[in-house]
PDB file of C-alpha atoms in Angstrom:
ATOM      1  CA  GLU A 353      76.289  24.892  10.138  1.00 81.00           C
ATOM      2  CA  PHE A 354      77.514  25.067  13.642  1.00 89.00           C
ATOM      3  CA  LEU A 355      74.957  22.412  15.250  1.00 90.00           C
ATOM      4  CA  LYS A 356      75.544  20.113  11.946  1.00 89.00           C
ATOM      5  CA  LYS A 357      79.258  20.110  12.718  1.00 91.00           C
ATOM      6  CA  ARG A 358      78.956  19.754  16.498  1.00 92.00           C
ATOM      7  CA  THR A 359      76.124  17.223  17.155  1.00 93.00           C
ATOM      8  CA  ASN A 360      74.786  16.427  13.675  1.00 92.00           C
ATOM      9  CA  PHE A 361      71.493  18.342  14.365  1.00 93.00           C
ATOM     10  CA  GLN A 362      69.940  20.558  12.000  1.00 93.00           C
ATOM     11  CA  MET A 363      67.095  23.101  12.101  1.00 91.00           C
ATOM     12  CA  ARG A 364      64.504  23.137   9.161  1.00 91.00           C
ATOM     13  CA  PRO A 365      61.922  26.042   9.000  1.00 88.00           C
ATOM     14  CA  VAL A 366      57.905  24.740   9.093  1.00 88.00           C
ATOM     15  CA  ALA A 367      55.108  27.140   8.193  1.00 82.00           C
ATOM     16  CA  GLY A 368      53.155  25.971  11.424  1.00 78.00           C
ATOM     17  CA  LEU A 369      52.835  23.366  14.099  1.00 80.00           C
ATOM     18  CA  LEU A 370      53.219  19.592  13.156  1.00 89.00           C
ATOM     19  CA  SER A 371      51.288  16.781  14.609  1.00 94.00           C
ATOM     20  CA  SER A 372      53.306  14.970  17.496  1.00 95.00           C
ATOM     21  CA  ARG A 373      54.292  11.856  15.302  1.00 95.00           C
ATOM     22  CA  ASP A 374      55.421  13.807  12.589  1.00 95.00           C
ATOM     23  CA  PHE A 375      57.621  16.417  14.782  1.00 94.00           C
ATOM     24  CA  LEU A 376      59.219  13.552  16.955  1.00 96.00           C
ATOM     25  CA  ASN A 377      59.884  11.455  13.627  1.00 94.00           C
ATOM     26  CA  GLY A 378      62.071  14.427  12.535  1.00 94.00           C
ATOM     27  CA  LEU A 379      64.081  13.913  15.834  1.00 95.00           C
ATOM     28  CA  ALA A 380      64.881  10.693  14.751  1.00 94.00           C
ATOM     29  CA  PHE A 381      66.972  11.910  11.877  1.00 93.00           C
ATOM     30  CA  ARG A 382      68.519  14.593  14.231  1.00 94.00           C
ATOM     31  CA  VAL A 383      66.301  17.251  12.464  1.00 94.00           C
ATOM     32  CA  PHE A 384      64.438  19.740  14.349  1.00 93.00           C
ATOM     33  CA  PHE A 385      61.353  21.612  12.784  1.00 92.00           C
ATOM     34  CA  SER A 386      61.438  25.207  13.771  1.00 89.00           C
ATOM     35  CA  THR A 387      58.511  27.731  13.640  1.00 81.00           C
ATOM     36  CA  GLN A 388      59.304  31.143  12.187  1.00 77.00           C
ATOM     37  CA  TYR A 389      56.961  33.629  13.482  1.00 72.00           C
ATOM     38  CA  ILE A 390      57.230  35.840  16.558  1.00 75.00           C
ATOM     39  CA  ARG A 391      55.469  36.407  19.830  1.00 69.00           C
ATOM     40  CA  HIS A 392      53.280  39.674  20.322  1.00 67.00           C
ATOM     41  CA  HIS A 393      55.039  42.671  21.808  1.00 69.00           C
ATOM     42  CA  SER A 394      52.397  42.876  24.358  1.00 74.00           C
ATOM     43  CA  GLN A 395      53.496  39.580  26.093  1.00 69.00           C
ATOM     44  CA  PRO A 396      57.431  39.393  25.632  1.00 66.00           C
ATOM     45  CA  LEU A 397      58.004  37.072  28.616  1.00 62.00           C
ATOM     46  CA  TYR A 398      55.777  34.124  27.659  1.00 62.00           C
ATOM     47  CA  THR A 399      54.153  32.636  24.749  1.00 63.00           C
ATOM     48  CA  PRO A 400      51.680  29.574  24.701  1.00 64.00           C
ATOM     49  CA  GLU A 401      52.882  28.399  21.233  1.00 67.00           C
ATOM     50  CA  PRO A 402      56.242  28.120  20.282  1.00 72.00           C
ATOM     51  CA  ASP A 403      57.983  31.057  18.133  1.00 75.00           C
ATOM     52  CA  ILE A 404      61.114  32.018  16.724  1.00 71.00           C
ATOM     53  CA  CYS A 405      62.391  33.351  19.994  1.00 73.00           C
ATOM     54  CA  HIS A 406      61.611  30.171  21.790  1.00 75.00           C
ATOM     55  CA  GLU A 407      63.539  28.048  18.911  1.00 79.00           C
ATOM     56  CA  LEU A 408      66.547  30.125  18.865  1.00 81.00           C
ATOM     57  CA  LEU A 409      67.066  31.109  22.412  1.00 81.00           C
ATOM     58  CA  GLY A 410      65.448  27.883  23.852  1.00 81.00           C
ATOM     59  CA  HIS A 411      66.343  24.849  21.468  1.00 85.00           C
ATOM     60  CA  ALA A 412      69.035  25.946  19.090  1.00 90.00           C
ATOM     61  CA  PRO A 413      71.955  26.397  22.175  1.00 89.00           C
ATOM     62  CA  MET A 414      70.980  23.172  23.809  1.00 91.00           C
ATOM     63  CA  PHE A 415      71.144  21.091  20.347  1.00 92.00           C
ATOM     64  CA  ALA A 416      74.785  21.903  20.663  1.00 93.00           C
ATOM     65  CA  ASP A 417      75.298  19.726  23.557  1.00 92.00           C
ATOM     66  CA  ARG A 418      75.808  15.924  22.883  1.00 90.00           C
ATOM     67  CA  ASP A 419      73.762  14.767  25.595  1.00 90.00           C
ATOM     68  CA  PHE A 420      70.594  16.968  24.984  1.00 91.00           C
ATOM     69  CA  ALA A 421      70.890  15.936  21.141  1.00 93.00           C
ATOM     70  CA  ASP A 422      71.310  12.332  21.842  1.00 92.00           C
ATOM     71  CA  PHE A 423      68.454  12.482  24.497  1.00 93.00           C
ATOM     72  CA  SER A 424      66.066  14.124  21.925  1.00 94.00           C
ATOM     73  CA  GLN A 425      66.911  11.653  19.149  1.00 94.00           C
ATOM     74  CA  GLU A 426      66.042   9.031  21.625  1.00 93.00           C
ATOM     75  CA  ILE A 427      62.443  10.046  21.751  1.00 96.00           C
ATOM     76  CA  GLY A 428      62.297  10.485  17.774  1.00 95.00           C
ATOM     77  CA  LEU A 429      63.580   7.001  17.285  1.00 93.00           C
ATOM     78  CA  ALA A 430      60.960   5.540  19.808  1.00 94.00           C
ATOM     79  CA  SER A 431      58.396   7.208  17.974  1.00 94.00           C
ATOM     80  CA  LEU A 432      59.025   5.293  14.572  1.00 92.00           C
ATOM     81  CA  GLY A 433      56.652   2.731  14.359  1.00 88.00           C
ATOM     82  CA  ALA A 434      54.830   3.432  17.779  1.00 92.00           C
ATOM     83  CA  SER A 435      51.277   3.331  18.339  1.00 93.00           C
ATOM     84  CA  ASP A 436      49.288   6.378  18.661  1.00 95.00           C
ATOM     85  CA  ASP A 437      48.856   6.148  22.393  1.00 96.00           C
ATOM     86  CA  ASP A 438      52.901   5.415  22.803  1.00 96.00           C
ATOM     87  CA  VAL A 439      53.347   8.532  20.609  1.00 96.00           C
ATOM     88  CA  GLN A 440      51.104  10.524  22.996  1.00 97.00           C
ATOM     89  CA  LYS A 441      53.147   9.155  25.832  1.00 97.00           C
ATOM     90  CA  LEU A 442      56.505   9.988  24.008  1.00 97.00           C
ATOM     91  CA  ALA A 443      55.237  13.610  23.415  1.00 97.00           C
ATOM     92  CA  HIS A 444      54.226  14.015  27.192  1.00 98.00           C
ATOM     93  CA  CYS A 445      57.703  13.013  28.018  1.00 98.00           C
ATOM     94  CA  TYR A 446      59.241  15.444  25.335  1.00 96.00           C
ATOM     95  CA  TRP A 447      57.065  18.203  26.811  1.00 96.00           C
ATOM     96  CA  HIS A 448      58.092  17.670  30.400  1.00 98.00           C
ATOM     97  CA  SER A 449      62.097  17.272  29.416  1.00 97.00           C
ATOM     98  CA  VAL A 450      62.973  18.900  26.227  1.00 95.00           C
ATOM     99  CA  GLU A 451      60.533  21.729  26.755  1.00 93.00           C
ATOM    100  CA  PHE A 452      60.245  22.027  30.468  1.00 96.00           C
ATOM    101  CA  GLY A 453      62.975  19.928  31.826  1.00 97.00           C
ATOM    102  CA  LEU A 454      65.235  20.724  34.987  1.00 97.00           C
ATOM    103  CA  CYS A 455      68.494  19.196  36.166  1.00 95.00           C
ATOM    104  CA  ARG A 456      70.881  19.514  38.789  1.00 93.00           C
ATOM    105  CA  GLU A 457      74.096  21.504  38.404  1.00 92.00           C
ATOM    106  CA  GLY A 458      76.492  22.937  41.270  1.00 90.00           C
ATOM    107  CA  GLY A 459      73.906  21.960  43.819  1.00 90.00           C
ATOM    108  CA  GLU A 460      71.225  24.000  42.061  1.00 92.00           C
ATOM    109  CA  ASN A 461      68.266  23.364  39.756  1.00 94.00           C
ATOM    110  CA  LYS A 462      68.999  24.622  36.456  1.00 95.00           C
ATOM    111  CA  ALA A 463      66.646  24.586  33.393  1.00 95.00           C
ATOM    112  CA  TYR A 464      67.496  22.898  30.271  1.00 95.00           C
ATOM    113  CA  GLY A 465      64.078  23.016  28.606  1.00 93.00           C
ATOM    114  CA  ALA A 466      63.325  25.062  25.926  1.00 90.00           C
ATOM    115  CA  GLY A 467      60.060  26.423  27.039  1.00 89.00           C
ATOM    116  CA  LEU A 468      61.840  27.711  30.213  1.00 92.00           C
ATOM    117  CA  LEU A 469      65.190  28.966  28.519  1.00 90.00           C
ATOM    118  CA  SER A 470      63.023  31.216  26.116  1.00 84.00           C
ATOM    119  CA  SER A 471      60.734  32.553  28.719  1.00 85.00           C
ATOM    120  CA  PHE A 472      62.439  34.981  31.361  1.00 85.00           C
ATOM    121  CA  GLY A 473      59.329  34.927  33.476  1.00 88.00           C
ATOM    122  CA  GLU A 474      58.833  31.108  33.730  1.00 91.00           C
ATOM    123  CA  LEU A 475      62.354  30.556  34.104  1.00 93.00           C
ATOM    124  CA  GLU A 476      62.431  32.652  37.305  1.00 93.00           C
ATOM    125  CA  TYR A 477      59.178  30.923  38.481  1.00 94.00           C
ATOM    126  CA  ALA A 478      60.618  27.344  38.250  1.00 95.00           C
ATOM    127  CA  CYS A 479      64.286  27.916  39.464  1.00 94.00           C
ATOM    128  CA  SER A 480      63.939  30.926  41.909  1.00 91.00           C
ATOM    129  CA  PRO A 481      63.651  29.800  45.706  1.00 88.00           C
ATOM    130  CA  ASP A 482      60.599  32.272  46.045  1.00 87.00           C
ATOM    131  CA  HIS A 483      58.890  31.281  42.657  1.00 90.00           C
ATOM    132  CA  PRO A 484      57.650  34.356  41.525  1.00 89.00           C
ATOM    133  CA  GLY A 485      54.799  34.673  39.037  1.00 84.00           C
ATOM    134  CA  ALA A 486      52.061  32.323  40.384  1.00 85.00           C
ATOM    135  CA  GLU A 487      50.125  32.044  43.777  1.00 85.00           C
ATOM    136  CA  GLN A 488      51.465  28.507  44.324  1.00 90.00           C
ATOM    137  CA  PRO A 489      54.847  27.223  43.989  1.00 93.00           C
ATOM    138  CA  PRO A 490      55.743  24.398  41.316  1.00 96.00           C
ATOM    139  CA  GLU A 491      55.752  20.531  42.154  1.00 96.00           C
ATOM    140  CA  ILE A 492      58.988  19.377  41.372  1.00 96.00           C
ATOM    141  CA  LYS A 493      59.214  15.647  40.728  1.00 98.00           C
ATOM    142  CA  ASP A 494      62.255  13.319  39.987  1.00 97.00           C
ATOM    143  CA  TRP A 495      62.745  12.730  36.212  1.00 98.00           C
ATOM    144  CA  ASP A 496      60.806   9.382  35.770  1.00 98.00           C
ATOM    145  CA  PRO A 497      59.557   8.916  31.975  1.00 97.00           C
ATOM    146  CA  LYS A 498      56.990   6.405  33.035  1.00 97.00           C
ATOM    147  CA  VAL A 499      55.535   9.157  35.576  1.00 98.00           C
ATOM    148  CA  ALA A 500      56.034  12.019  32.793  1.00 98.00           C
ATOM    149  CA  ALA A 501      54.411  10.205  30.161  1.00 98.00           C
ATOM    150  CA  THR A 502      51.003  10.212  31.700  1.00 97.00           C
ATOM    151  CA  GLN A 503      51.604  13.691  33.745  1.00 98.00           C
ATOM    152  CA  ALA A 504      48.906  16.200  32.340  1.00 97.00           C
ATOM    153  CA  PHE A 505      50.142  19.766  31.651  1.00 96.00           C
ATOM    154  CA  PRO A 506      48.604  23.238  30.584  1.00 94.00           C
ATOM    155  CA  ILE A 507      49.595  25.131  27.513  1.00 88.00           C
ATOM    156  CA  THR A 508      48.577  28.395  28.419  1.00 85.00           C
ATOM    157  CA  THR A 509      49.906  28.949  31.633  1.00 89.00           C
ATOM    158  CA  TYR A 510      53.173  28.350  33.799  1.00 92.00           C
ATOM    159  CA  GLN A 511      53.533  24.582  34.553  1.00 95.00           C
ATOM    160  CA  PRO A 512      52.549  23.408  37.730  1.00 96.00           C
ATOM    161  CA  VAL A 513      54.869  20.505  37.776  1.00 98.00           C
ATOM    162  CA  TYR A 514      58.472  20.348  36.465  1.00 98.00           C
ATOM    163  CA  PHE A 515      60.687  16.829  36.470  1.00 98.00           C
ATOM    164  CA  LEU A 516      64.080  17.123  37.733  1.00 98.00           C
ATOM    165  CA  ALA A 517      66.871  14.960  36.570  1.00 97.00           C
ATOM    166  CA  SER A 518      70.393  14.734  38.505  1.00 95.00           C
ATOM    167  CA  SER A 519      72.275  15.584  35.062  1.00 93.00           C
ATOM    168  CA  LEU A 520      71.232  15.468  31.070  1.00 89.00           C
ATOM    169  CA  GLY A 521      73.369  12.226  30.933  1.00 90.00           C
ATOM    170  CA  ASP A 522      71.116  10.827  33.606  1.00 92.00           C
ATOM    171  CA  ALA A 523      67.908  12.068  32.032  1.00 93.00           C
ATOM    172  CA  LYS A 524      69.119  10.411  28.499  1.00 92.00           C
ATOM    173  CA  GLN A 525      69.650   7.259  30.022  1.00 93.00           C
ATOM    174  CA  ARG A 526      66.484   6.922  31.990  1.00 95.00           C
ATOM    175  CA  MET A 527      64.638   7.944  28.519  1.00 94.00           C
ATOM    176  CA  ARG A 528      66.413   5.460  26.601  1.00 92.00           C
ATOM    177  CA  GLU A 529      65.650   2.708  29.290  1.00 95.00           C
ATOM    178  CA  TYR A 530      61.923   3.667  29.144  1.00 95.00           C
ATOM    179  CA  CYS A 531      61.808   3.657  25.239  1.00 92.00           C
ATOM    180  CA  GLU A 532      63.528   0.200  25.064  1.00 90.00           C
ATOM    181  CA  GLY A 533      60.431  -1.144  26.825  1.00 91.00           C
ATOM    182  CA  LEU A 534      57.881   0.354  24.513  1.00 91.00           C
ATOM    183  CA  GLN A 535      56.046  -2.206  22.385  1.00 87.00           C
ATOM    184  CA  ARG A 536      57.091  -1.411  18.624  1.00 82.00           C
ATOM    185  CA  PRO A 537      57.053  -3.721  15.574  1.00 80.00           C
ATOM    186  CA  PHE A 538      60.870  -2.854  14.852  1.00 80.00           C
ATOM    187  CA  PHE A 539      63.515  -0.770  16.633  1.00 77.00           C
ATOM    188  CA  ALA A 540      65.200   1.681  14.676  1.00 81.00           C
ATOM    189  CA  LEU A 541      68.774   2.449  14.448  1.00 78.00           C
ATOM    190  CA  TYR A 542      70.443   5.889  13.380  1.00 80.00           C
ATOM    191  CA  ASN A 543      73.403   5.740  10.923  1.00 78.00           C
ATOM    192  CA  ALA A 544      75.261   9.143  11.373  1.00 77.00           C
ATOM    193  CA  GLN A 545      77.706   8.719   8.375  1.00 74.00           C
ATOM    194  CA  THR A 546      74.770   8.256   6.114  1.00 74.00           C
ATOM    195  CA  ASN A 547      72.176  10.228   7.968  1.00 77.00           C
ATOM    196  CA  SER A 548      69.605   7.616   7.733  1.00 78.00           C
ATOM    197  CA  VAL A 549      67.488   5.159  10.010  1.00 83.00           C
ATOM    198  CA  HIS A 550      67.784   1.395   9.490  1.00 81.00           C
ATOM    199  CA  ILE A 551      65.263  -1.241  11.361  1.00 79.00           C
ATOM    200  CA  ASP A 552      66.224  -4.343  12.804  1.00 74.00           C
ATOM    201  CA  ARG A 553      63.680  -6.417  10.641  1.00 74.00           C
ATOM    202  CA  PRO A 554      61.517  -6.172   7.555  1.00 74.00           C
ATOM    203  CA  VAL A 555      57.862  -4.753   7.613  1.00 68.00           C
ATOM    204  CA  ARG A 556      55.214  -4.895   5.768  1.00 68.00           C
ATOM    205  CA  ARG A 557      52.977  -1.801   4.703  1.00 63.00           C
ATOM    206  CA  THR A 558      49.200  -2.445   5.378  1.00 59.00           C
ATOM    207  CA  VAL A 559      47.787   1.027   5.681  1.00 61.00           C
ATOM    208  CA  GLY A 560      47.736   3.025   2.605  1.00 56.00           C
ATOM    209  CA  ALA A 561      49.533   0.775   0.569  1.00 50.00           C
ATOM    210  CA  PRO A 562      49.017   0.978  -3.199  1.00 50.00           C
TER     211      PRO A 562
END
């Protein structure tokens, strides 16, 4: 209820991982699908798969921030009607921002990605000057969705590359500009009063139509 009142975002439980398209589509409606299991006690500092600690400690607090909530929804809206290739690019952008993004604040690099906020070990590795926890320090790149869209990433180790935005507002604006350049059969607009998405042109269903 707190998130709903503050940014009109809500979290819904799911039994397991969803496809990139299904997960991103939910963000278009300001819905975040949350897992319910918890990491094993033998590895409390890091989990390769999202668990309830990741969802509640990493994602939930950030969805209370308007810029972050809007940023997440931008990715979701862009995924509606997008090609499989563009959905994968958007999923990469999501990974390098909503999950593992950095931004400048008070002259320092701060984490806003949930994968960092819910992992004490990787948070220290990404943001501390001496980058403990790995043999090599990570590479920090300026936030550019075009670059992030094709940047490969591991899912079982700390990230070798992080993207740094000047602010959450800057990250949102750059993501919006990138999404506007994607080729799509329609553009989706969100109506906050009715919690619905409208498209700007009629479409005909051709796959799976009765």
